Short mmCIF file of C-alpha atoms in Angstrom, two decimals:
data_model
loop_
_atom_site.label_atom_id
_atom_site.label_comp_id
_atom_site.label_asym_id
_atom_site.label_seq_id
_atom_site.Cartn_x
_atom_site.Cartn_y
_atom_site.Cartn_z
CA UNK A 1 0.62 -10.87 36.26
CA UNK A 2 2.36 -8.92 33.55
CA UNK A 3 2.13 -7.34 30.11
CA UNK A 4 4.63 -7.75 27.30
CA UNK A 5 5.59 -4.52 25.53
CA UNK A 6 7.22 -4.35 22.11
CA UNK A 7 8.76 -1.04 21.11
CA UNK A 8 9.40 0.31 17.62
CA UNK A 9 10.92 3.44 16.11
CA UNK A 10 12.23 6.18 18.35
CA UNK A 11 10.72 4.56 21.44
CA UNK A 12 12.95 1.55 20.88
CA UNK A 13 15.90 3.85 20.33
CA UNK A 14 15.49 5.89 23.53
CA UNK A 15 14.59 2.85 25.66
CA UNK A 16 17.53 0.95 24.18
CA UNK A 17 15.48 -2.25 24.12
CA UNK A 18 12.91 -3.72 21.79
CA UNK A 19 10.84 -5.84 24.14
CA UNK A 20 10.17 -5.93 27.85
CA UNK A 21 7.86 -7.49 30.38
CA UNK A 22 6.28 -5.27 33.01
CA UNK A 23 4.13 -6.27 35.98
CA UNK A 24 0.55 -5.15 36.00
CA UNK A 25 0.07 -3.60 39.42
CA UNK A 26 -2.93 -1.75 40.82
CA UNK A 27 -4.63 0.40 38.17
CA UNK A 28 -4.83 -1.77 35.05
CA UNK A 29 -5.85 1.03 32.70
CA UNK A 30 -3.67 1.45 29.63
CA UNK A 31 -2.87 5.04 30.56
CA UNK A 32 -1.74 4.15 34.08
CA UNK A 33 0.37 1.30 32.75
CA UNK A 34 2.09 3.54 30.20
CA UNK A 35 2.71 6.26 32.77
CA UNK A 36 4.40 3.73 35.03
CA UNK A 37 6.37 2.35 32.10
CA UNK A 38 7.52 5.85 31.17
CA UNK A 39 8.78 6.50 34.69
CA UNK A 40 10.94 3.39 34.38
CA UNK A 41 12.31 4.27 30.97
CA UNK A 42 13.15 7.93 31.41
CA UNK A 43 12.19 11.44 30.36
CA UNK A 44 12.92 11.07 26.66
CA UNK A 45 10.73 8.00 26.49
CA UNK A 46 7.97 9.74 28.40
CA UNK A 47 8.15 12.81 26.15
CA UNK A 48 7.84 10.67 23.02
CA UNK A 49 4.96 8.62 24.35
CA UNK A 50 2.85 10.92 26.51
CA UNK A 51 1.62 14.48 26.62
CA UNK A 52 -0.21 15.77 29.68
CA UNK A 53 -0.93 12.25 30.84
CA UNK A 54 -2.30 11.02 27.53
CA UNK A 55 -0.76 8.96 24.77
CA UNK A 56 0.36 11.32 22.03
CA UNK A 57 -1.98 11.38 19.00
CA UNK A 58 0.82 10.23 16.69
CA UNK A 59 1.60 7.05 18.66
CA UNK A 60 0.09 3.82 17.38
CA UNK A 61 -0.90 1.42 20.12
CA UNK A 62 -1.67 -2.20 19.31
CA UNK A 63 -3.19 -4.49 21.89
CA UNK A 64 -2.77 -8.17 21.09
CA UNK A 65 -1.91 -7.39 17.48
CA UNK A 66 -4.82 -5.03 16.81
CA UNK A 67 -4.67 -1.21 16.78
CA UNK A 68 -6.80 0.36 19.48
CA UNK A 69 -8.76 3.58 19.57
CA UNK A 70 -6.82 5.71 22.05
CA UNK A 71 -9.96 7.72 22.78
CA UNK A 72 -11.31 4.64 24.53
CA UNK A 73 -8.25 3.15 26.25
CA UNK A 74 -8.82 -0.42 27.43
CA UNK A 75 -8.11 -2.13 30.71
CA UNK A 76 -5.10 -4.43 30.49
CA UNK A 77 -5.09 -8.05 31.53
CA UNK A 78 -2.45 -10.55 32.46
CA UNK A 79 -0.66 -11.83 29.37
CA UNK A 80 -1.65 -8.94 27.11
CA UNK A 81 0.80 -7.87 24.43
CA UNK A 82 1.23 -4.18 23.73
CA UNK A 83 2.98 -2.75 20.69
CA UNK A 84 4.00 0.92 20.62
CA UNK A 85 5.03 2.72 17.45
CA UNK A 86 5.35 6.50 17.22
CA UNK A 87 4.37 7.43 13.65
CA UNK A 88 6.56 10.15 12.18
CA UNK A 89 5.97 12.80 9.56
CA UNK A 90 6.62 12.32 5.86
CA UNK A 91 4.65 11.39 2.81
CA UNK B 1 -12.18 -31.34 -30.67
CA UNK B 2 -9.77 -33.92 -29.24
CA UNK B 3 -6.82 -32.66 -31.27
CA UNK B 4 -7.29 -29.05 -30.18
CA UNK B 5 -6.05 -27.25 -27.10
CA UNK B 6 -7.48 -24.07 -25.64
CA UNK B 7 -5.14 -21.14 -25.19
CA UNK B 8 -5.62 -17.37 -24.81
CA UNK B 9 -4.41 -14.96 -27.47
CA UNK B 10 -4.62 -11.27 -26.58
CA UNK B 11 -6.98 -12.29 -23.76
CA UNK B 12 -9.39 -14.14 -26.06
CA UNK B 13 -9.82 -17.85 -25.64
CA UNK B 14 -9.06 -19.76 -28.81
CA UNK B 15 -8.64 -23.36 -29.91
CA UNK B 16 -5.44 -24.26 -31.72
CA UNK B 17 -4.14 -27.56 -33.08
CA UNK B 18 -2.51 -29.73 -30.45
CA UNK B 19 1.18 -29.70 -31.27
CA UNK B 20 1.12 -26.15 -32.65
CA UNK B 21 4.03 -23.90 -31.80
CA UNK B 22 4.16 -20.27 -30.78
CA UNK B 23 5.61 -19.10 -34.09
CA UNK B 24 3.02 -21.05 -36.11
CA UNK B 25 0.17 -19.42 -34.21
CA UNK B 26 1.84 -16.03 -34.52
CA UNK B 27 2.06 -16.42 -38.31
CA UNK B 28 -1.62 -17.36 -38.48
CA UNK B 29 -3.03 -14.82 -36.04
CA UNK B 30 -0.90 -11.69 -36.30
CA UNK B 31 1.80 -11.83 -38.92
CA UNK B 32 4.22 -8.96 -38.50
CA UNK B 33 3.76 -8.69 -34.73
CA UNK B 34 7.12 -7.84 -33.21
CA UNK B 35 6.30 -8.06 -29.50
CA UNK B 36 5.60 -11.62 -28.39
CA UNK B 37 4.71 -12.28 -24.79
CA UNK B 38 4.39 -15.88 -23.68
CA UNK B 39 2.86 -16.42 -20.21
CA UNK B 40 3.94 -12.97 -19.06
CA UNK B 41 7.49 -13.00 -20.41
CA UNK B 42 9.02 -11.97 -23.75
CA UNK B 43 9.31 -14.95 -26.10
CA UNK B 44 12.54 -15.16 -28.07
CA UNK B 45 12.42 -18.80 -29.13
CA UNK B 46 9.67 -20.97 -30.54
CA UNK B 47 7.95 -23.25 -28.03
CA UNK B 48 5.40 -26.04 -28.20
CA UNK B 49 2.11 -24.67 -26.93
CA UNK B 50 0.14 -26.35 -24.18
CA UNK B 51 -3.41 -25.88 -22.95
CA UNK B 52 -3.91 -22.74 -20.86
CA UNK B 53 -0.97 -20.82 -22.34
CA UNK B 54 -1.44 -17.07 -22.60
CA UNK B 55 -0.03 -15.32 -25.66
CA UNK B 56 0.04 -11.66 -26.53
CA UNK B 57 1.01 -10.42 -29.98
CA UNK B 58 1.64 -6.72 -30.49
CA UNK B 59 2.77 -4.81 -33.55
CA UNK B 60 4.86 -1.84 -32.43
CA UNK B 61 3.41 1.50 -33.42
CA UNK B 62 -0.04 0.07 -34.11
CA UNK B 63 -2.84 1.60 -32.06
CA UNK B 64 -4.97 -1.33 -30.94
CA UNK B 65 -8.74 -1.38 -30.98
CA UNK B 66 -10.22 -0.19 -27.71
CA UNK B 67 -11.58 -3.64 -26.92
CA UNK B 68 -8.09 -5.10 -27.20
CA UNK B 69 -6.11 -2.39 -25.41
CA UNK B 70 -6.71 -3.50 -21.85
CA UNK B 71 -5.58 -7.04 -22.61
CA UNK B 72 -2.44 -5.81 -24.31
CA UNK B 73 -1.62 -3.50 -21.39
CA UNK B 74 -1.72 -6.49 -19.06
CA UNK B 75 0.52 -8.63 -21.24
CA UNK B 76 3.53 -8.45 -18.93
CA UNK B 77 1.58 -9.25 -15.76
CA UNK B 78 2.19 -12.60 -14.16
CA UNK B 79 -0.50 -14.87 -15.71
CA UNK B 80 -3.65 -15.15 -13.63
CA UNK B 81 -3.02 -11.95 -11.70
CA UNK B 82 -4.99 -9.58 -13.89
CA UNK B 83 -8.43 -11.05 -13.23
CA UNK B 84 -7.92 -10.89 -9.45
CA UNK B 85 -6.72 -7.29 -9.53
CA UNK B 86 -9.47 -6.21 -11.91
CA UNK B 87 -12.08 -7.19 -9.32
CA UNK B 88 -10.25 -5.52 -6.41
CA UNK B 89 -11.04 -2.28 -4.60
CA UNK B 90 -8.25 -0.43 -2.78
CA UNK B 91 -8.49 2.76 -0.71
CA UNK B 92 -5.73 5.38 -0.59
CA UNK B 93 -5.87 8.14 2.03
CA UNK B 94 -3.71 11.05 0.94
CA UNK B 95 -2.40 11.44 -2.62
CA UNK B 96 0.79 13.40 -2.03
CA UNK B 97 4.28 11.95 -2.40
CA UNK B 98 3.31 8.46 -1.29
CA UNK B 99 -0.29 8.32 -2.44
CA UNK B 100 0.14 9.67 -5.97
CA UNK B 101 2.88 7.11 -6.68
CA UNK B 102 0.90 4.31 -5.04
CA UNK B 103 -2.24 5.04 -7.05
CA UNK B 104 -0.26 5.15 -10.28
CA UNK B 105 1.40 1.81 -9.49
CA UNK B 106 -1.97 0.25 -8.61
CA UNK B 107 -3.51 1.62 -11.80
CA UNK B 108 -0.65 0.30 -13.91
CA UNK B 109 -1.13 -3.21 -12.50
CA UNK B 110 -4.84 -2.95 -13.21
CA UNK B 111 -6.52 -2.70 -9.81
CA UNK B 112 -10.10 -2.29 -10.96
CA UNK B 113 -11.35 0.28 -8.48
CA UNK B 114 -9.40 2.80 -6.44
CA UNK B 115 -10.96 5.11 -3.86
CA UNK B 116 -8.69 8.11 -3.20
CA UNK B 117 -9.19 10.99 -0.77
CA UNK B 118 -7.18 14.16 -0.16
CA UNK B 119 -8.14 17.70 0.86
CA UNK B 120 -5.17 19.47 -0.73
CA UNK B 121 -4.36 21.14 -4.05
CA UNK B 122 -1.20 20.78 -6.13
CA UNK B 123 1.37 23.46 -5.26
CA UNK B 124 4.95 24.00 -6.44
CA UNK B 125 6.73 22.40 -3.45
CA UNK B 126 4.88 19.15 -4.21
CA UNK B 127 6.54 18.71 -7.59
CA UNK B 128 9.88 17.54 -6.12
CA UNK B 129 8.32 14.16 -5.33
CA UNK B 130 4.64 13.99 -6.19
CA UNK B 131 3.34 12.62 -9.49
CA UNK B 132 1.85 15.85 -10.86
CA UNK B 133 2.74 18.38 -13.54
CA UNK B 134 3.34 22.13 -13.65
CA UNK B 135 0.13 22.66 -15.60
CA UNK B 136 -1.80 21.03 -12.74
CA UNK B 137 -0.79 23.61 -10.11
CA UNK B 138 -3.86 24.75 -8.20
CA UNK B 139 -5.97 21.71 -9.04
CA UNK B 140 -7.24 19.51 -6.24
CA UNK B 141 -4.76 16.63 -6.06
CA UNK B 142 -7.46 14.01 -6.45
CA UNK B 143 -8.69 15.72 -9.63
CA UNK B 144 -5.18 16.00 -11.06
CA UNK B 145 -4.52 12.37 -10.21
CA UNK B 146 -7.75 11.22 -11.86
CA UNK B 147 -6.68 13.06 -15.03
CA UNK B 148 -3.31 11.32 -14.96
CA UNK B 149 -4.80 7.88 -14.29
CA UNK B 150 -7.19 8.31 -17.22
CA UNK B 151 -4.14 8.77 -19.44
CA UNK B 152 -2.28 5.79 -17.93
CA UNK B 153 -5.04 3.19 -17.62
CA UNK B 154 -8.56 4.26 -18.58
CA UNK B 155 -9.92 0.89 -17.42
CA UNK B 156 -9.40 1.75 -13.76
CA UNK B 157 -12.40 3.24 -11.98
CA UNK B 158 -10.97 5.95 -9.73
CA UNK B 159 -13.36 7.44 -7.21
CA UNK B 160 -12.08 10.71 -5.82
CA UNK B 161 -13.01 12.57 -2.64
CA UNK B 162 -11.71 16.12 -2.26
CA UNK B 163 -12.21 16.18 1.46
CA UNK B 164 -10.30 16.25 4.75
CA UNK B 165 -10.54 12.78 6.24
CA UNK B 166 -11.82 12.49 9.79
CA UNK B 167 -12.86 9.61 12.05
CA UNK B 168 -16.43 10.47 11.09
CA UNK B 169 -16.14 10.19 7.29
CA UNK B 170 -13.46 7.49 6.94
CA UNK B 171 -15.82 4.51 7.50
CA UNK B 172 -18.26 5.78 4.87
CA UNK B 173 -15.75 6.81 2.20
CA UNK B 174 -13.75 3.61 2.43
CA UNK B 175 -16.60 1.20 3.16
CA UNK B 176 -15.97 -0.88 0.02
CA UNK B 177 -12.21 -1.29 0.13
CA UNK B 178 -10.53 -4.66 0.54
CA UNK B 179 -7.15 -3.15 1.40
CA UNK B 180 -6.59 0.33 2.85
CA UNK B 181 -3.45 2.40 2.32
CA UNK B 182 -2.30 5.24 4.57
CA UNK B 183 -0.35 7.85 2.62
CA UNK B 184 -0.53 10.96 4.76
CA UNK B 185 2.26 13.37 5.61
CA UNK B 186 1.38 14.36 9.18
CA UNK B 187 2.20 11.84 11.92
CA UNK B 188 -0.95 12.36 13.97
CA UNK B 189 -3.10 11.94 10.85
CA UNK B 190 -1.40 8.63 10.10
CA UNK B 191 -2.30 7.34 13.55
CA UNK B 192 -5.83 8.75 13.32
CA UNK B 193 -6.47 6.90 10.08
CA UNK B 194 -5.13 3.60 11.42
CA UNK B 195 -7.26 3.86 14.55
CA UNK B 196 -10.38 4.82 12.66
CA UNK B 197 -10.11 2.26 9.87
CA UNK B 198 -8.79 -0.65 11.92
CA UNK B 199 -11.37 -0.31 14.67
CA UNK B 200 -14.20 0.00 12.09
CA UNK B 201 -12.96 -2.77 9.78
CA UNK B 202 -10.72 -4.96 11.96
CA UNK B 203 -10.66 -7.83 9.47
CA UNK B 204 -9.38 -5.74 6.56
CA UNK B 205 -5.65 -5.23 6.00
CA UNK B 206 -4.06 -1.81 6.08
CA UNK B 207 -0.68 -0.68 4.78
CA UNK B 208 0.94 2.37 6.38
CA UNK B 209 4.26 4.20 5.96
CA UNK B 210 6.45 5.90 8.54
CA UNK B 211 10.12 6.82 8.23
CA UNK B 212 10.91 7.65 4.60
CA UNK B 213 12.36 11.16 4.64
CA UNK B 214 15.78 12.30 3.49
CA UNK B 215 18.29 10.40 1.39
CA UNK B 216 19.28 7.58 3.68
CA UNK B 217 20.05 4.24 2.02
CA UNK B 218 17.11 2.71 0.17
CA UNK B 219 17.59 -0.62 1.93
CA UNK B 220 16.68 0.89 5.29
CA UNK B 221 13.07 1.11 4.06
CA UNK B 222 11.48 -2.26 4.78
CA UNK B 223 8.03 -3.84 4.87
CA UNK B 224 6.99 -5.33 8.21
CA UNK B 225 3.86 -7.02 9.39
CA UNK B 226 3.02 -5.40 12.71
CA UNK B 227 -0.09 -6.95 14.13
CA UNK B 228 -2.56 -9.24 12.43
CA UNK B 229 -3.76 -6.88 9.72
CA UNK B 230 -1.33 -3.98 9.86
CA UNK B 231 1.62 -3.70 7.50
CA UNK B 232 4.16 -0.95 8.15
CA UNK B 233 6.63 0.35 5.55
CA UNK B 234 9.61 2.57 6.31
CA UNK B 235 12.67 2.84 8.53
CA UNK B 236 10.42 3.95 11.44
CA UNK B 237 12.82 6.68 12.56
CA UNK B 238 13.61 9.22 9.81
CA UNK B 239 11.02 11.96 10.00
CA UNK B 240 10.48 14.90 7.70
CA UNK B 241 11.88 17.72 9.83
CA UNK B 242 14.04 20.83 9.56
CA UNK B 243 17.25 19.64 7.89
CA UNK B 244 15.64 16.46 6.53
CA UNK B 245 13.51 16.93 3.44
CA UNK B 246 11.25 14.65 1.47
CA UNK B 247 12.96 13.43 -1.68
CA UNK B 248 11.42 11.69 -4.68
CA UNK B 249 13.65 8.59 -4.65
CA UNK B 250 13.14 7.52 -1.05
CA UNK B 251 9.48 8.53 -0.95
CA UNK B 252 9.09 6.52 -4.15
CA UNK B 253 10.85 3.50 -2.64
CA UNK B 254 8.43 3.56 0.29
CA UNK B 255 5.41 4.13 -1.97
CA UNK B 256 6.31 1.13 -4.07
CA UNK B 257 6.87 -0.99 -0.97
CA UNK B 258 3.31 -0.06 -0.05
CA UNK B 259 1.96 -0.80 -3.53
CA UNK B 260 3.73 -4.16 -3.58
CA UNK B 261 2.33 -4.96 -0.14
CA UNK B 262 -1.16 -4.22 -1.50
CA UNK B 263 -0.51 -6.49 -4.49
CA UNK B 264 0.68 -9.32 -2.26
CA UNK B 265 -2.29 -8.93 0.09
CA UNK B 266 -4.73 -9.03 -2.84
CA UNK B 267 -3.06 -12.20 -4.07
CA UNK B 268 -3.30 -13.79 -0.61
CA UNK B 269 0.44 -13.56 0.02
CA UNK B 270 2.31 -12.32 3.08
CA UNK B 271 3.66 -8.81 2.40
CA UNK B 272 6.70 -9.35 4.62
CA UNK B 273 7.99 -12.83 3.80
#
């Protein structure tokens, strides 16, 4: 029972990996999963991804190839694929 | 008639004798024309014409009739592309460094309808990269852009919204678009737009940009498909920040990646491969 996570941008840089598989234990909410993932991958990763227990507004989260509305975070299921991309300023 | 073939000359369908050549038809239809475009490319040698060929004859310095101008402007398009683009509707959120260049590129290729939204006005620090002029300082950007587009391609319908985009108004403003373009500056606004548009219109493609600041090598800006309907342009890591400015060349590279991704999507092609 696991979720595949693909990282882009600075998250990939600080995690020093582009893809990983993480078990889905206990609370299957997206937020709980990302908090647990952040604990594994260190403070810099956590700071880029989360703020006060929530995904930062600038981070794009795709679940199974489709962007999600972070205001309504989904429950994860076995085999889900998450993509995380922190958008950055400039335009 | 059996010995005639149908071709298009300056976008008008016309029958010519089977076996006629380009130079023969030129001499008959527009003697003195000095720009010859044959199926989207300059013609330097005579060729035997075949059914379906598209010819454009232009005399330099001559101001064409209004009815003919649009066809002549599209002469260097790849044949067959113009009609598809003319019927397309594209949305652009933000018309700063990225968006102003994207809208101009889309107008030049003849996208028929463009819906653009931006809350800001033109100010001096914009002019290092944004497609505006000194005499447009103080104007709402969407108004200044509409003025510029009218001078570039008056056949484009540009619908402007001088408004701050929010999750509440995005679905209504961009309800008609086939392809959506994110061209904001602020990172959280980029993500907000993606979430709002993609959850409202999950079947419609969206092209976003992230990582285009500074003067890093142009080739680090790439176009990626990320998800089923999301296309992401940029190097993903170089943010506008103290010590790293926003410069016209690299912002322009990213903007034109985005515009080309829109073109490919409208033509049913993969933006990445």
